[in-house]
CSV table of C-alpha atoms in Angstrom, one decimal:
chain,number,residue,atom,x,y,z
Z,1,MET,CA,81.1,-10.3,-111.5
Z,2,ALA,CA,81.5,-10.2,-107.7
Z,3,GLY,CA,83.2,-7.0,-106.6
Z,4,ALA,CA,82.5,-5.2,-109.9
Z,5,THR,CA,79.8,-3.1,-111.4
Z,6,SER,CA,79.0,-3.7,-115.0
Z,7,ASN,CA,78.3,-0.7,-117.3
Z,8,GLY,CA,76.2,-3.0,-119.5
Z,9,ILE,CA,78.5,-2.4,-122.5
Z,10,ILE,CA,80.0,-5.2,-124.5
Z,11,ASN,CA,82.6,-3.8,-126.9
Z,12,HIS,CA,84.1,-5.3,-130.1
Z,13,PHE,CA,87.9,-4.5,-130.2
Z,14,PHE,CA,91.2,-6.2,-130.3
Z,15,SER,CA,89.6,-9.7,-130.8
Z,16,GLY,CA,86.3,-11.1,-129.7
Z,17,ILE,CA,83.8,-9.6,-127.2
Z,18,TRP,CA,84.8,-7.8,-124.0
Z,19,LEU,CA,82.8,-6.6,-121.1
Z,20,GLY,CA,83.6,-3.2,-119.4
Z,21,VAL,CA,83.4,-3.3,-115.6
Z,22,GLU,CA,84.1,-0.8,-112.8
Z,23,TRP,CA,85.5,-2.4,-109.7
Z,24,ASP,CA,84.1,-1.6,-106.2
Z,25,ASP,CA,87.8,-1.6,-105.1
Z,26,PRO,CA,89.6,0.7,-107.7
Z,27,GLN,CA,92.9,-0.9,-106.8
Z,28,ARG,CA,91.8,-3.9,-108.9
Z,29,GLY,CA,91.3,-1.8,-112.0
Z,30,LYS,CA,93.7,-0.7,-114.7
Z,31,HIS,CA,92.2,2.3,-116.5
Z,32,ASP,CA,89.2,4.7,-116.7
Z,33,GLY,CA,87.2,2.8,-119.3
Z,34,SER,CA,89.1,3.9,-122.3
Z,35,TYR,CA,91.2,2.0,-124.9
Z,36,GLU,CA,93.5,3.5,-127.5
Z,37,GLY,CA,91.9,7.0,-127.1
Z,38,THR,CA,88.3,5.7,-127.2
Z,39,GLN,CA,86.2,6.1,-124.1
Z,40,TYR,CA,84.0,3.0,-123.9
Z,41,PHE,CA,82.6,3.7,-120.5
Z,42,LYS,CA,83.2,6.1,-117.6
Z,43,CYS,CA,84.6,5.3,-114.1
Z,44,ARG,CA,84.4,7.4,-111.0
Z,45,HIS,CA,88.1,6.5,-110.3
Z,46,PRO,CA,90.8,6.9,-113.0
Z,47,LYS,CA,92.1,3.4,-112.3
Z,48,GLY,CA,88.8,1.7,-111.4
Z,49,GLY,CA,87.9,0.1,-114.7
Z,50,SER,CA,88.8,-3.2,-116.5
Z,51,PHE,CA,87.8,-5.1,-119.7
Z,52,ILE,CA,87.1,-8.8,-119.1
Z,53,ARG,CA,85.7,-11.6,-121.2
Z,54,PRO,CA,82.0,-12.2,-120.6
Z,55,ASN,CA,82.6,-15.8,-119.5
Z,56,LYS,CA,84.7,-14.5,-116.6
Z,57,ALA,CA,81.8,-12.4,-115.3
Z,58,ASN,CA,79.2,-13.5,-112.7
Z,59,PHE,CA,75.9,-12.0,-113.6
Z,60,GLY,CA,74.3,-13.2,-110.4
Z,61,VAL,CA,71.3,-15.3,-109.3
Z,62,ASP,CA,67.8,-14.5,-108.3
Z,63,PHE,CA,66.8,-13.8,-104.7
Z,64,LEU,CA,64.9,-17.1,-104.0
Z,65,THR,CA,67.7,-19.2,-105.6
Z,66,ALA,CA,70.2,-17.6,-103.3
Z,67,VAL,CA,68.0,-18.2,-100.2
Z,68,LYS,CA,67.5,-21.9,-101.1
Z,69,ASP,CA,71.2,-22.4,-101.8
Z,70,ARG,CA,72.3,-20.7,-98.6
Z,71,TYR,CA,69.8,-22.7,-96.4
Z,72,GLY,CA,70.0,-26.0,-98.2
Z,73,LEU,CA,66.5,-25.9,-99.7
Z,74,ASN,CA,67.4,-26.7,-103.3
Z,75,ASP,CA,67.0,-30.1,-104.8
Z,76,LYS,CA,70.2,-29.9,-106.8
Z,77,GLN,CA,72.7,-30.8,-104.2
Z,78,ASP,CA,75.3,-33.6,-103.8
Z,79,VAL,CA,73.3,-35.0,-100.8
Z,80,GLN,CA,71.3,-38.1,-100.6
Z,81,TYR,CA,69.0,-38.9,-97.7
Z,82,GLY,CA,69.3,-42.4,-96.5
Z,83,THR,CA,67.2,-44.5,-94.1
Z,84,GLY,CA,66.4,-43.3,-90.6
Z,85,ASN,CA,68.6,-40.4,-89.5
Z,86,THR,CA,71.4,-40.7,-92.1
Z,87,VAL,CA,72.6,-38.4,-94.9
Z,88,VAL,CA,75.0,-39.5,-97.6
Z,89,PHE,CA,77.6,-36.9,-98.7
Z,90,GLY,CA,79.2,-38.4,-101.8
Z,91,THR,CA,80.3,-41.9,-100.6
Z,92,LYS,CA,80.2,-41.2,-96.9
Z,93,THR,CA,77.2,-41.8,-94.7
Z,94,VAL,CA,76.7,-39.5,-91.7
Z,95,GLU,CA,74.1,-40.1,-88.9
Z,96,PHE,CA,72.3,-37.1,-87.3
Z,97,VAL,CA,70.2,-37.0,-84.2
Z,98,GLY,CA,66.8,-35.5,-85.0
Z,99,MET,CA,67.6,-35.2,-88.7
Z,100,ASP,CA,64.0,-35.9,-89.8
Z,101,SER,CA,62.7,-32.8,-88.1
Z,102,VAL,CA,65.7,-30.6,-89.1
Z,103,ALA,CA,65.4,-31.6,-92.8
Z,104,GLU,CA,61.7,-31.0,-92.7
Z,105,GLN,CA,62.0,-27.6,-91.2
Z,106,GLN,CA,64.7,-26.6,-93.7
Z,107,ARG,CA,62.4,-27.6,-96.6
Z,108,GLN,CA,59.8,-25.2,-95.4
Z,109,LEU,CA,60.9,-21.8,-96.8
Z,110,ASN,CA,58.3,-19.9,-94.9
Z,111,LYS,CA,59.7,-20.9,-91.6
Z,112,LEU,CA,62.8,-18.9,-92.3
Z,113,VAL,CA,62.0,-15.7,-90.4
Z,114,ASP,CA,65.5,-14.2,-90.3
Z,115,ILE,CA,67.7,-14.8,-93.3
Z,116,SER,CA,71.0,-13.6,-94.7
Z,117,VAL,CA,72.2,-13.9,-98.3
Z,118,ARG,CA,75.1,-11.5,-97.9
Z,119,GLU,CA,77.7,-11.9,-100.7
Z,120,CYS,CA,75.5,-14.5,-102.5
Z,121,ALA,CA,75.6,-12.7,-105.9
Z,122,VAL,CA,71.9,-11.8,-105.8
Z,123,SER,CA,71.2,-9.6,-108.9
Z,124,HIS,CA,67.5,-9.8,-109.5
Z,125,ALA,CA,64.2,-10.8,-107.9
Z,126,GLY,CA,63.4,-13.9,-110.1
Z,127,GLN,CA,60.0,-15.5,-110.4
Z,128,GLU,CA,57.2,-14.2,-108.1
Z,129,GLU,CA,56.7,-16.4,-105.1
Z,130,GLU,CA,55.1,-15.1,-101.9
Z,131,ILE,CA,57.1,-15.9,-98.8
Z,132,ASN,CA,57.0,-14.8,-95.1
Z,133,MET,CA,60.3,-13.4,-93.8
Z,134,ARG,CA,60.6,-10.6,-91.3
Z,135,HIS,CA,64.4,-9.8,-91.4
Z,136,ILE,CA,66.5,-9.9,-94.6
Z,137,ASN,CA,70.2,-9.2,-95.1
Z,138,LEU,CA,70.9,-8.5,-98.8
Z,139,SER,CA,74.2,-6.6,-98.3
Z,140,LYS,CA,77.1,-6.8,-100.7
Z,141,ASN,CA,75.4,-8.4,-103.7
Z,142,LEU,CA,75.1,-7.4,-107.3
Z,143,ILE,CA,71.9,-5.4,-107.1
Z,144,SER,CA,72.1,-2.4,-109.4
Z,145,SER,CA,68.8,-0.6,-108.9
Z,146,TRP,CA,66.2,0.3,-106.2
Z,147,GLU,CA,63.5,-1.2,-108.5
Z,148,THR,CA,65.1,-4.6,-107.9
Z,149,ILE,CA,64.9,-4.1,-104.1
Z,150,ILE,CA,61.2,-3.2,-104.5
Z,151,ALA,CA,60.6,-6.4,-106.6
Z,152,ILE,CA,62.3,-8.6,-104.0
Z,153,ALA,CA,60.4,-6.9,-101.1
Z,154,SER,CA,57.1,-7.3,-102.9
Z,155,GLN,CA,57.5,-11.1,-102.6
Z,156,VAL,CA,57.9,-10.9,-98.8
Z,157,LYS,CA,55.0,-10.5,-96.4
Z,158,ASN,CA,55.5,-8.7,-93.1
Z,159,LEU,CA,59.1,-7.5,-93.9
Z,160,GLU,CA,60.4,-5.5,-90.9
Z,161,THR,CA,64.2,-5.3,-91.3
Z,162,LEU,CA,66.1,-4.9,-94.5
Z,163,ASN,CA,69.8,-4.4,-95.1
Z,164,VAL,CA,70.9,-3.6,-98.6
Z,165,SER,CA,74.2,-2.0,-97.8
Z,166,GLU,CA,77.2,-2.2,-100.1
Z,167,ASN,CA,75.2,-2.5,-103.3
Z,168,LYS,CA,76.0,0.1,-105.9
Z,169,MET,CA,72.5,1.1,-106.9
Z,170,ARG,CA,70.6,3.6,-109.1
Z,171,PHE,CA,67.8,5.4,-107.2
Z,172,PRO,CA,64.8,7.2,-108.5
Z,173,SER,CA,65.5,10.8,-109.4
Z,174,THR,CA,61.9,11.9,-109.6
Z,175,SER,CA,58.8,11.0,-107.7
Z,176,THR,CA,57.5,7.7,-108.8
Z,177,PHE,CA,54.7,5.3,-108.0
Z,178,THR,CA,54.9,4.2,-104.4
Z,179,SER,CA,54.9,0.5,-103.8
Z,180,SER,CA,53.3,-1.1,-100.7
Z,181,ALA,CA,56.3,-3.5,-100.5
Z,182,PHE,CA,57.7,-1.6,-97.4
Z,183,SER,CA,54.4,-1.0,-95.6
Z,184,ASN,CA,55.7,-2.8,-92.4
Z,185,LEU,CA,59.4,-1.9,-92.7
Z,186,LYS,CA,60.8,-0.5,-89.5
Z,187,ILE,CA,64.6,-0.9,-90.0
Z,188,LEU,CA,66.5,-0.1,-93.2
Z,189,ALA,CA,70.2,0.0,-93.8
Z,190,LEU,CA,71.5,1.7,-97.0
Z,191,ASN,CA,75.2,2.1,-96.0
Z,192,GLN,CA,77.7,2.5,-98.9
Z,193,THR,CA,75.0,2.6,-101.6
Z,194,GLU,CA,76.0,6.1,-102.9
Z,195,ILE,CA,72.5,7.4,-102.2
Z,196,THR,CA,72.0,11.1,-101.9
Z,197,TRP,CA,69.6,12.8,-99.4
Z,198,THR,CA,67.3,13.9,-102.2
Z,199,GLU,CA,67.0,10.3,-103.3
Z,200,VAL,CA,66.4,9.2,-99.7
Z,201,LEU,CA,63.4,11.6,-99.5
Z,202,LEU,CA,62.0,10.3,-102.8
Z,203,CYS,CA,62.2,6.7,-101.7
Z,204,ALA,CA,61.0,7.5,-98.2
Z,205,GLN,CA,57.4,8.0,-99.6
Z,206,GLY,CA,57.2,4.2,-99.5
Z,207,TRP,CA,58.4,3.8,-95.9
Z,208,PRO,CA,55.3,4.8,-93.8
Z,209,VAL,CA,56.4,3.3,-90.5
Z,210,LEU,CA,60.2,3.3,-90.7
Z,211,GLU,CA,61.9,3.8,-87.3
Z,212,GLU,CA,65.6,3.3,-88.0
Z,213,LEU,CA,67.5,4.4,-91.1
Z,214,TYR,CA,71.3,3.8,-91.6
Z,215,LEU,CA,72.9,5.9,-94.3
Z,216,SER,CA,76.6,5.6,-93.4
Z,217,SER,CA,79.3,6.2,-96.1
Z,218,ASN,CA,77.2,7.7,-98.9
Z,219,SER,CA,77.2,10.8,-101.1
Z,220,ILE,CA,75.2,12.9,-98.7
Z,221,THR,CA,76.6,16.4,-98.3
Z,222,VAL,CA,73.5,18.6,-98.3
Z,223,LEU,CA,70.3,17.9,-96.4
Z,224,GLU,CA,66.7,19.0,-97.1
Z,225,ARG,CA,63.6,19.2,-94.9
Z,226,PRO,CA,61.8,15.8,-94.9
Z,227,ASP,CA,58.3,17.2,-95.5
Z,228,ASN,CA,55.6,14.5,-94.9
Z,229,VAL,CA,58.2,11.7,-94.9
Z,230,LEU,CA,60.3,10.0,-92.2
Z,231,GLN,CA,57.9,11.3,-89.6
Z,232,THR,CA,58.1,8.0,-87.6
Z,233,LEU,CA,61.9,7.9,-87.6
Z,234,LYS,CA,63.5,7.3,-84.2
Z,235,LEU,CA,67.1,6.7,-85.3
Z,236,LEU,CA,69.1,8.3,-88.1
Z,237,ASP,CA,72.7,7.4,-88.9
Z,238,LEU,CA,74.6,9.8,-91.1
Z,239,SER,CA,78.1,8.7,-90.2
Z,240,ASP,CA,80.9,9.1,-92.7
Z,241,ASN,CA,79.1,11.5,-94.9
Z,242,GLN,CA,80.8,14.9,-95.3
Z,243,LEU,CA,78.2,17.4,-94.5
Z,244,LEU,CA,78.9,21.0,-95.7
Z,245,ASP,CA,78.4,22.5,-92.2
Z,246,GLY,CA,76.6,22.1,-88.9
Z,247,ASN,CA,73.7,24.2,-90.0
Z,248,GLN,CA,72.6,21.3,-92.2
Z,249,LEU,CA,71.3,19.8,-89.0
Z,250,HIS,CA,68.6,22.5,-88.8
Z,251,LEU,CA,67.0,21.0,-91.8
Z,252,ILE,CA,66.2,17.7,-90.0
Z,253,ALA,CA,65.7,19.3,-86.6
Z,254,GLU,CA,61.9,19.0,-86.7
Z,255,LEU,CA,61.7,15.2,-87.1
Z,256,PRO,CA,59.0,14.7,-84.4
Z,257,ARG,CA,60.0,11.3,-83.1
Z,258,LEU,CA,63.8,11.3,-83.6
Z,259,GLU,CA,65.5,9.9,-80.4
Z,260,GLN,CA,69.0,9.0,-81.7
Z,261,LEU,CA,71.2,10.9,-84.2
Z,262,ILE,CA,74.6,9.5,-85.2
Z,263,LEU,CA,76.9,12.0,-86.8
Z,264,ARG,CA,80.3,10.3,-86.5
Z,265,ASN,CA,82.9,11.6,-88.9
Z,266,THR,CA,80.6,14.0,-90.8
Z,267,GLY,CA,83.1,16.9,-90.9
Z,268,ILE,CA,81.0,19.3,-88.8
Z,269,SER,CA,83.0,21.9,-86.9
Z,270,SER,CA,80.2,23.6,-84.9
Z,271,ILE,CA,76.7,23.1,-83.5
Z,272,HIS,CA,74.3,26.0,-82.9
Z,273,PHE,CA,70.6,26.3,-82.1
Z,274,PRO,CA,69.8,30.0,-82.8
Z,275,ASP,CA,66.2,29.9,-81.7
Z,276,ALA,CA,67.2,29.7,-78.0
Z,277,GLU,CA,69.0,32.1,-75.7
Z,278,PHE,CA,71.6,31.1,-73.1
Z,279,GLY,CA,70.0,29.0,-70.4
Z,280,CYS,CA,66.9,28.2,-72.5
Z,281,LYS,CA,65.8,25.1,-74.4
Z,282,THR,CA,65.6,24.9,-78.2
Z,283,LYS,CA,62.5,23.7,-80.0
Z,284,MET,CA,64.8,21.7,-82.4
Z,285,PHE,CA,65.1,18.0,-81.9
Z,286,PRO,CA,62.5,17.9,-79.2
Z,287,LEU,CA,62.8,14.1,-78.4
Z,288,LEU,CA,66.5,13.6,-79.1
Z,289,LYS,CA,68.0,11.5,-76.3
Z,290,ARG,CA,71.2,10.1,-77.8
Z,291,LEU,CA,73.7,12.0,-79.9
Z,292,ALA,CA,77.0,10.9,-81.4
Z,293,ILE,CA,79.4,13.6,-82.7
Z,294,ASN,CA,82.7,11.8,-82.2
Z,295,ASP,CA,85.5,12.0,-84.9
Z,296,ASN,CA,84.5,15.5,-86.0
Z,297,LYS,CA,86.2,18.9,-86.2
Z,298,ILE,CA,84.5,20.6,-83.3
Z,299,SER,CA,87.1,22.9,-81.7
Z,300,GLN,CA,85.2,25.3,-79.6
Z,301,TRP,CA,83.5,24.7,-76.2
Z,302,SER,CA,80.6,26.9,-77.3
Z,303,SER,CA,79.3,23.9,-79.3
Z,304,ILE,CA,79.2,21.8,-76.0
Z,305,ASN,CA,77.3,24.7,-74.4
Z,306,GLU,CA,74.8,24.6,-77.2
Z,307,LEU,CA,74.0,20.9,-76.4
Z,308,ASP,CA,72.6,22.0,-73.1
Z,309,LYS,CA,69.8,23.6,-75.1
Z,310,LEU,CA,68.5,20.1,-76.2
Z,311,PRO,CA,65.6,19.4,-73.9
Z,312,SER,CA,65.8,15.6,-73.9
Z,313,LEU,CA,69.5,14.9,-74.4
Z,314,ARG,CA,70.7,12.1,-72.0
Z,315,ALA,CA,73.6,10.4,-73.8
Z,316,LEU,CA,76.5,11.9,-75.7
Z,317,GLN,CA,79.5,10.6,-77.6
Z,318,CYS,CA,82.1,13.2,-78.4
Z,319,ASN,CA,85.5,11.6,-78.5
Z,320,ASN,CA,88.2,12.7,-81.0
Z,321,ASN,CA,87.3,16.3,-81.5
Z,322,PRO,CA,89.8,19.2,-81.3
Z,323,PHE,CA,88.1,20.8,-78.3
Z,324,MET,CA,89.1,17.8,-76.2
Z,325,ASP,CA,92.8,18.7,-76.7
Z,326,THR,CA,92.4,21.9,-74.8
Z,327,GLU,CA,92.6,20.0,-71.5
Z,328,LYS,CA,95.6,17.8,-70.8
Z,329,ASN,CA,93.9,15.9,-68.0
Z,330,PRO,CA,91.2,13.6,-69.3
Z,331,GLU,CA,89.3,13.8,-65.9
Z,332,THR,CA,89.2,17.6,-66.1
Z,333,LEU,CA,87.8,17.3,-69.6
Z,334,ILE,CA,85.0,14.9,-68.5
Z,335,GLN,CA,84.1,17.2,-65.5
Z,336,LEU,CA,83.8,20.2,-67.8
Z,337,ILE,CA,81.4,18.4,-70.2
Z,338,ILE,CA,79.3,17.0,-67.3
Z,339,ALA,CA,79.0,20.5,-65.7
Z,340,LYS,CA,78.1,22.2,-69.0
Z,341,ILE,CA,75.3,19.8,-70.0
Z,342,SER,CA,72.7,19.6,-67.2
Z,343,GLN,CA,70.7,16.5,-68.1
Z,344,LEU,CA,73.4,14.3,-69.4
Z,345,GLU,CA,73.4,10.8,-67.9
Z,346,VAL,CA,75.9,8.9,-70.1
Z,347,LEU,CA,79.1,10.4,-71.5
Z,348,ASN,CA,81.1,8.4,-74.0
Z,349,ASN,CA,79.3,5.2,-72.9
Z,350,CYS,CA,80.1,5.7,-69.2
Z,351,GLU,CA,77.2,6.4,-66.8
Z,352,ILE,CA,77.4,9.7,-64.8
Z,353,LEU,CA,76.6,9.0,-61.2
Z,354,PRO,CA,74.9,11.7,-59.0
Z,355,ALA,CA,78.0,12.1,-56.9
Z,356,GLU,CA,80.1,12.5,-60.0
Z,357,ARG,CA,77.8,15.2,-61.3
Z,358,ARG,CA,77.8,17.0,-58.0
Z,359,GLY,CA,81.6,17.0,-57.8
Z,360,ALA,CA,81.9,18.2,-61.4
Z,361,GLU,CA,79.4,21.1,-60.9
Z,362,LEU,CA,81.0,22.2,-57.6
Z,363,ASP,CA,84.5,22.1,-59.1
Z,364,TYR,CA,83.3,24.0,-62.2
Z,365,ARG,CA,81.7,26.7,-59.9
Z,366,LYS,CA,85.0,27.1,-58.1
Z,367,ILE,CA,87.3,26.9,-61.1
Z,368,PHE,CA,85.6,29.8,-62.9
Z,369,GLY,CA,84.7,31.8,-59.8
Z,370,LYS,CA,87.5,34.2,-60.3
Z,371,ASP,CA,86.6,34.8,-63.9
Z,372,TRP,CA,83.0,35.3,-62.7
Z,373,LEU,CA,84.0,38.0,-60.2
Z,374,GLU,CA,86.2,39.8,-62.8
Z,375,ALA,CA,83.3,39.7,-65.3
Z,376,GLY,CA,81.0,41.5,-62.9
Z,377,GLY,CA,79.7,38.7,-60.8
Z,378,HIS,CA,79.0,39.4,-57.1
Z,379,TRP,CA,77.7,37.7,-54.0
Z,380,ASN,CA,75.1,40.4,-53.6
Z,381,PRO,CA,72.3,39.6,-56.1
Z,382,GLU,CA,71.7,43.3,-56.7
Z,383,LYS,CA,75.3,43.8,-57.8
Z,384,ASN,CA,75.6,40.5,-59.7
Z,385,LYS,CA,75.8,41.5,-63.3
Z,386,PRO,CA,78.2,39.2,-65.2
Z,387,SER,CA,79.1,40.3,-68.7
Z,388,GLU,CA,77.5,38.8,-71.8
Z,389,GLU,CA,80.9,37.5,-72.8
Z,390,PHE,CA,81.2,35.5,-69.6
Z,391,LEU,CA,77.7,34.1,-69.9
Z,392,ALA,CA,78.3,33.1,-73.5
Z,393,ALA,CA,81.3,31.1,-72.3
Z,394,HIS,CA,79.6,29.7,-69.2
Z,395,PRO,CA,75.9,29.8,-69.7
Z,396,ARG,CA,75.2,27.3,-66.8
Z,397,TYR,CA,77.2,29.3,-64.2
Z,398,PRO,CA,74.2,31.3,-62.9
Z,399,THR,CA,72.2,28.1,-62.5
Z,400,LEU,CA,75.1,26.5,-60.6
Z,401,CYS,CA,75.3,29.5,-58.3
Z,402,LEU,CA,71.6,29.2,-57.6
Z,403,LYS,CA,72.0,25.4,-57.0
Z,404,TYR,CA,75.0,25.5,-54.7
Z,405,GLY,CA,75.3,29.2,-53.8
Z,406,ALA,CA,77.8,31.7,-55.1
Z,407,PRO,CA,81.5,30.7,-54.4
Z,408,GLU,CA,82.9,32.3,-51.3
Z,409,GLU,CA,86.0,34.4,-51.6
Z,410,GLY,CA,87.9,32.0,-49.4
Z,411,GLU,CA,87.3,29.2,-51.9
Z,412,LEU,CA,88.9,31.1,-54.7
Z,413,LYS,CA,92.1,32.4,-53.1
Z,414,GLY,CA,95.2,30.8,-54.7
Z,415,ARG,CA,93.2,27.8,-55.9
Z,416,GLN,CA,94.8,25.5,-58.5
Z,417,PRO,CA,91.8,23.7,-60.0
Z,418,LEU,CA,91.6,20.0,-60.1
Z,419,THR,CA,95.2,19.3,-59.1
Z,420,LEU,CA,95.8,16.2,-57.0
Z,421,LYS,CA,98.5,18.0,-55.2
Z,422,ASN,CA,96.1,20.5,-53.6
Z,423,GLN,CA,93.0,18.3,-53.3
Z,424,LEU,CA,94.4,15.1,-52.0
Z,425,LEU,CA,98.1,15.2,-51.3
Z,426,SER,CA,99.9,16.7,-48.3
Z,427,LYS,CA,103.2,16.4,-50.1
Z,428,ARG,CA,104.7,15.2,-53.4
Z,429,PRO,CA,104.5,11.4,-53.4
Z,430,GLU,CA,107.7,9.6,-52.5
Z,431,MET,CA,108.6,6.2,-54.0
Z,432,LEU,CA,109.1,3.4,-51.5
Z,433,CYS,CA,112.5,1.7,-52.0
Z,434,GLY,CA,112.3,-1.4,-54.3
Z,435,SER,CA,108.5,-1.1,-55.0
Z,436,SER,CA,106.1,0.4,-57.5
Z,437,VAL,CA,104.0,1.8,-54.7
Z,438,PHE,CA,103.4,5.5,-53.8
Z,439,LEU,CA,102.3,6.5,-50.4
Z,440,ILE,CA,99.7,9.3,-50.4
Z,441,THR,CA,98.6,10.9,-47.1
Z,442,SER,CA,95.4,12.9,-46.8
Z,443,PRO,CA,95.2,15.4,-44.0
Z,444,SER,CA,91.9,16.8,-45.0
Z,445,LEU,CA,89.2,15.8,-47.5
Z,446,PRO,CA,86.3,18.3,-47.5
Z,447,SER,CA,86.8,19.3,-51.1
Z,448,THR,CA,87.5,15.7,-52.3
Z,449,GLU,CA,84.9,13.5,-50.7
Z,450,SER,CA,82.8,13.5,-53.9
Z,451,MET,CA,85.8,12.7,-56.1
Z,452,THR,CA,85.4,9.4,-57.8
Z,453,ILE,CA,88.2,6.7,-58.0
Z,454,GLN,CA,88.2,7.3,-61.7
Z,455,LYS,CA,89.0,10.9,-61.2
Z,456,VAL,CA,91.8,10.1,-58.8
Z,457,LYS,CA,93.3,7.9,-61.4
Z,458,GLY,CA,93.1,10.7,-63.9
Z,459,LEU,CA,94.8,13.1,-61.6
Z,460,LEU,CA,97.5,10.5,-60.9
Z,461,TYR,CA,98.0,10.2,-64.7
Z,462,ARG,CA,98.6,13.9,-64.8
Z,463,LEU,CA,101.4,13.6,-62.3
Z,464,PHE,CA,103.0,10.3,-63.3
Z,465,LYS,CA,101.8,9.7,-66.9
Z,466,ILE,CA,100.7,6.2,-66.0
Z,467,PRO,CA,97.3,5.1,-67.7
Z,468,GLY,CA,94.5,4.6,-65.2
Z,469,SER,CA,93.9,1.1,-66.5
Z,470,GLU,CA,97.3,0.1,-65.1
Z,471,LEU,CA,96.8,1.6,-61.7
Z,472,LYS,CA,95.5,-0.3,-58.7
Z,473,LEU,CA,94.4,1.8,-55.7
Z,474,SER,CA,93.9,0.7,-52.1
Z,475,TYR,CA,94.0,2.5,-48.7
Z,476,GLU,CA,95.0,1.8,-45.1
Z,477,SER,CA,92.7,3.2,-42.4
Z,478,SER,CA,94.1,4.9,-39.3
Z,479,LYS,CA,91.4,3.0,-37.4
Z,480,LEU,CA,92.1,-0.4,-38.9
Z,481,GLU,CA,95.8,-0.9,-38.4
Z,482,GLY,CA,97.4,-3.5,-40.7
Z,483,LYS,CA,94.2,-3.8,-42.9
Z,484,GLU,CA,94.3,-2.7,-46.5
Z,485,VAL,CA,91.1,-2.0,-48.4
Z,486,GLU,CA,91.0,-2.2,-52.2
Z,487,LEU,CA,89.4,0.8,-54.1
Z,488,ASP,CA,88.0,-1.5,-56.8
Z,489,ASN,CA,85.1,0.5,-58.3
Z,490,ASP,CA,86.2,3.4,-60.5
Z,491,LEU,CA,82.7,5.0,-60.4
Z,492,LYS,CA,82.4,5.2,-56.6
Z,493,PRO,CA,83.4,8.4,-54.8
Z,494,LEU,CA,86.0,8.4,-52.1
Z,495,GLN,CA,83.3,8.9,-49.4
Z,496,PHE,CA,81.9,5.5,-50.4
Z,497,TYR,CA,85.0,3.9,-48.9
Z,498,SER,CA,84.8,6.1,-45.7
Z,499,ILE,CA,88.3,7.5,-46.2
Z,500,GLU,CA,89.1,9.9,-43.4
Z,501,SER,CA,91.8,12.5,-42.5
Z,502,GLY,CA,95.1,10.8,-41.9
Z,503,ASP,CA,94.3,7.7,-44.0
Z,504,CYS,CA,96.9,6.5,-46.6
Z,505,VAL,CA,96.1,5.7,-50.2
Z,506,LEU,CA,98.4,3.2,-51.9
Z,507,VAL,CA,99.0,3.3,-55.7
Z,508,ARG,CA,100.4,0.3,-57.5
Z,509,TRP,CA,101.1,-0.5,-61.2
């Protein structure tokens, strides 16, 4: 029955024959599989079960029947082919241009390279018939075991992509005979199948060239080392699995070709690579380029410091973590992350331009300069001995001092980091009468020339609580009287627009 998993038990009670089912959506159920004190079957949810008459259940169709039905390749249809380019549906005749070639192509099953039979009630493989399909979507059907998937895949030559998500399946619990059905499989989706990591590793013996594996929303809480399996994997998605802790990641850290790891909403609260000291690179995840850790419980900046140890990391997604609430200004937050991870090129799907990195690193160097001095830092290299505590909190600080020079004392006196008032404004903005425009004057720009328009909007948000998406910026040059230039590219620095001392920036919303 669509939307339900049968326990294979037909029970004699009340009157007649009843079938016990457990619904995928427990809200549709009524009980836990018991009746008048007798437990006929067990449910994972106390209200997930029902008893139904067998004639109300859909026991599914075989794979090839579903394909032919979906793509109009079955003979049993209420369609008659007329003369020329006409088709008769019931009593109506419809004329198609090029119908002969279309109908001929549809009749050739092997010309279907990319097929989807999602929600087509596929439950078994059916008769053996060799076909040539490269990409198959079998998601949300009535498939109850991994053996059925093997049987279906065995009929398909050159299978490269397979999606069997949202099928409640039984998987092998012990090492079994390895089929060659997946010898060419490169992409596999097993989302919402209730598979465990142990079962993944057992099945993975039959995936010799797999490159992408999607395991979102399963029963994975504990990981194990993938010895001799998954060695070709480039992408792994473990989203929406509640891992016990961040140390579980160490068990998959030696996957030799892994480039992308998706850990969205996995419950991890920290990340640590114990094999590397501050300022050094870890041997773990040697080729990892893209990491997604958004929607987790990471509360300490130390975990962001640890990400700088990844030698190949270029892109990071980290939204919706508690550590991001430590800064009220979103632009300050972005600058801190950029400064802490040296090789990052993309943050939360936004490209980091060279000028933006330079500005972030210079500001970081100034912001924490006073703390550096108090912790034992000094302009004289012979006296420069910052404490271990400071280096643990700011492991990149020595590198930034080597790159840009140690901050001078004059830069640190009375500085209020990243406030628009001190970096851009000569005075508090004054509203012009009858208009949503603020006039901002800029008497000096040496510390802000690398500031991006996006950062300016972030700082304005801090002052006025108006989202950057609603702000429109432009400026009037002292050299071009009466001409207003729109600041229309959020990623460009102020210096791109040649803003000079004495110019006015206009803000509208």
